[in-house]
XYZ file of C-alpha atoms in Angstrom:
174
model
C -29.284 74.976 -42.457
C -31.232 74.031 -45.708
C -30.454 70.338 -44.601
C -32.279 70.765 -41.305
C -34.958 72.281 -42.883
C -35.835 69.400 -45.539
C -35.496 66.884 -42.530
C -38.033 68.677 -40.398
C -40.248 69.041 -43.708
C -40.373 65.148 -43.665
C -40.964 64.988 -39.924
C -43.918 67.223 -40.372
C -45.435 65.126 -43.417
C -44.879 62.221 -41.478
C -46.956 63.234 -38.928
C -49.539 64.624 -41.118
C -49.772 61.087 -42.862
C -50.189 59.465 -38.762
C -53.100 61.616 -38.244
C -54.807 60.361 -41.968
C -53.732 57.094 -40.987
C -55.968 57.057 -38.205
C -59.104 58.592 -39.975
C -58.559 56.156 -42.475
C -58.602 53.292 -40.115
C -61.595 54.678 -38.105
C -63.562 54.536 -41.136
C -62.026 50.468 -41.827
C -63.420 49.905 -38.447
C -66.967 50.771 -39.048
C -66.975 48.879 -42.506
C -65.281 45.807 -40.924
C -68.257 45.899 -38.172
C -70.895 46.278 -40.861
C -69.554 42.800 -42.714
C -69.369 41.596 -39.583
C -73.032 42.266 -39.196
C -74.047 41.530 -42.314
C -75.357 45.214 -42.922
C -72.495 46.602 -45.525
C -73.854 48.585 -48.160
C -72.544 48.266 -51.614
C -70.849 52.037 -51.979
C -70.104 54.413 -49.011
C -68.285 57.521 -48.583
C -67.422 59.164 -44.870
C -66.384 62.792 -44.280
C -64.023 63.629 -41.842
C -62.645 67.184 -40.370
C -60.173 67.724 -37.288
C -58.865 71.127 -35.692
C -56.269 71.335 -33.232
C -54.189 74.058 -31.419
C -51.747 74.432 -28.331
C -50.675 77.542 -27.618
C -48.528 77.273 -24.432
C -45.977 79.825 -25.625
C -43.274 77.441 -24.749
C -40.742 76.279 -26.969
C -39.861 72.343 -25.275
C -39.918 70.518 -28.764
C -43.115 68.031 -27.516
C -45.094 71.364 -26.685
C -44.282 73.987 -29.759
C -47.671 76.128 -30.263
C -49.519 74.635 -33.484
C -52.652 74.613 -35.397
C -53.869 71.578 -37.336
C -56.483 71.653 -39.764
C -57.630 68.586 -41.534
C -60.290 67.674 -43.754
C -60.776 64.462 -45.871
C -63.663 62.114 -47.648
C -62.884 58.611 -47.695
C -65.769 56.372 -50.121
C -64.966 52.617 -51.050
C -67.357 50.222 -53.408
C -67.946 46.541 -51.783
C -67.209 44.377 -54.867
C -69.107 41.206 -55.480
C -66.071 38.579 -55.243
C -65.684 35.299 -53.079
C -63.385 36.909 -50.951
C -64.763 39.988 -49.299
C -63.487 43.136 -51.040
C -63.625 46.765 -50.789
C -61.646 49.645 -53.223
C -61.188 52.601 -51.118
C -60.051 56.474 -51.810
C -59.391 58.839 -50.077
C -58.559 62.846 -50.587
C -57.374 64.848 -48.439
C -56.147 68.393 -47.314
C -54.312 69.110 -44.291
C -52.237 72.031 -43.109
C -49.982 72.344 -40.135
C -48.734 75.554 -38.514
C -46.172 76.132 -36.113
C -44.714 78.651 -33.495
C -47.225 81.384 -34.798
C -46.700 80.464 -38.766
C -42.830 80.467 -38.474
C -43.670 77.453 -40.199
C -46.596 75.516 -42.407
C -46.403 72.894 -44.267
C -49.904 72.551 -46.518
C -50.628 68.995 -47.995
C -53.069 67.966 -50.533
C -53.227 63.826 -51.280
C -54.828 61.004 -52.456
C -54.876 57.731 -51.541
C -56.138 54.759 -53.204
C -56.318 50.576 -51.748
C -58.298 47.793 -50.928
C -59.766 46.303 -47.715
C -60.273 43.069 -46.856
C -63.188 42.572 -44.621
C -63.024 38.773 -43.534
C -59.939 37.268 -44.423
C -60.630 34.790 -41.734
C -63.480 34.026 -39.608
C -62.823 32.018 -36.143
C -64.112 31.383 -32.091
C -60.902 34.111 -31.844
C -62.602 36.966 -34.353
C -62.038 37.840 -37.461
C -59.197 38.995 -39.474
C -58.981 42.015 -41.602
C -56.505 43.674 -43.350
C -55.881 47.059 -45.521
C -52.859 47.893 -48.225
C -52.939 51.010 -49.894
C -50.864 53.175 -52.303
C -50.571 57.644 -51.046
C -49.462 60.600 -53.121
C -49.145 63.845 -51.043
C -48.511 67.273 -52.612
C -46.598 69.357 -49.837
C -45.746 72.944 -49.838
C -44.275 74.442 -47.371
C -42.931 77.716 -45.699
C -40.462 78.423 -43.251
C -39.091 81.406 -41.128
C -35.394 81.434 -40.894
C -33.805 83.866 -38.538
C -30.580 85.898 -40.035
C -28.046 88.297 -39.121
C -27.661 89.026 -42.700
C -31.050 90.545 -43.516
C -32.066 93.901 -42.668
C -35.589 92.377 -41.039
C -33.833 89.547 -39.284
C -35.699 86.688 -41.324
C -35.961 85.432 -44.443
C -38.909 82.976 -45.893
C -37.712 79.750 -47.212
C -40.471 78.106 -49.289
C -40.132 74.484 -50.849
C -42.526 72.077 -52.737
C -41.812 68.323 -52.324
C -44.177 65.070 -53.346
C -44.456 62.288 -51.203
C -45.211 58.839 -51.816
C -46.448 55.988 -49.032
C -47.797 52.735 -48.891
C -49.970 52.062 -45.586
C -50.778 48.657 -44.589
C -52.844 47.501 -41.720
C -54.588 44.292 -39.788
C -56.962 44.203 -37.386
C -58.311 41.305 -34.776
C -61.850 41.985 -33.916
C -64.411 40.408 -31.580
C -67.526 41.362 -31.766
């Protein structure tokens, strides 16, 4: 049904926006070390690029065949304040296949924040913390099997924006 296939449009931008999550926070990581070590440049901009595929042929829903393609820049400006302060973008474009393109879903987003370094220094570690605001573009393609079309199939193609906010905190001891 149409229904079904807006919910698993979702699902799949969901999981797109997990895997920029992560690059996102790799790249927090290495800035949060650099304060830490008193070696953070003023501006700074990281490229990132991911490919993945399974291709099992099996259907289980945790082991569909897919190919993920990602590719992003993140770059951030250390601003002179009393509380250490970053502003952060990111771009990105990411596209998902699955089952052998019986379905894609192709993103294109932005994402724009602030981290905080050093909230709080102690013998623990110190604390650091991220919020940021997303906009994702997302087309997307689907395969529908029918009995009521001479090849079997028809294409259903939709175009939906999505908006986030991602938050994080991190605890390190160096």
């Amino acid at each position: 049904s149409a229904h079904a296939v807006g919910v698993a449009n979702v699902m799949l931008a969901d999981q797109n926006l997990t895997r920029r999550a992560d690059s996102i926070t790799q790249n927090f990581v290495m800035r949060n070390q650099a304060h830490h070590n008193k070696h953070a440049s003023k501006l700074w901009a990281n490229t990132y690029a991911a490919f993945s595929k399974r291709n099992e042929g099996n259907l289980a829903a945790d082991k569909i065949d897919h190919t993920f393609d990602q590719a992003g820049i993140s770059m951030g400006i250390k601003l002179d304040a009393s509380l250490p302060m970053e502003l952060v973008v990111n771009i990105e474009n990411s596209e998902l296949e699955l089952d052998g393109n019986a379905q894609t879903i192709d993103t294109n987003s932005i994402v724009i924040g602030a981290l905080f370094p050093e909230l709080h220094r102690s013998h623990i570690g110190t604390f650091s913390a991220h919020a940021m605001v997303g906009y994702s573009d997302n087309e997307t393609e689907r395969r529908i099997m029918s009995n009521t079309q001479s090849t079997g199939y028809y294409d259903l193609d939709s175009d939906f924006n999505s908006f986030y906010l991602l938050t994080g905190a991190q605890l390190s001891h160096y």
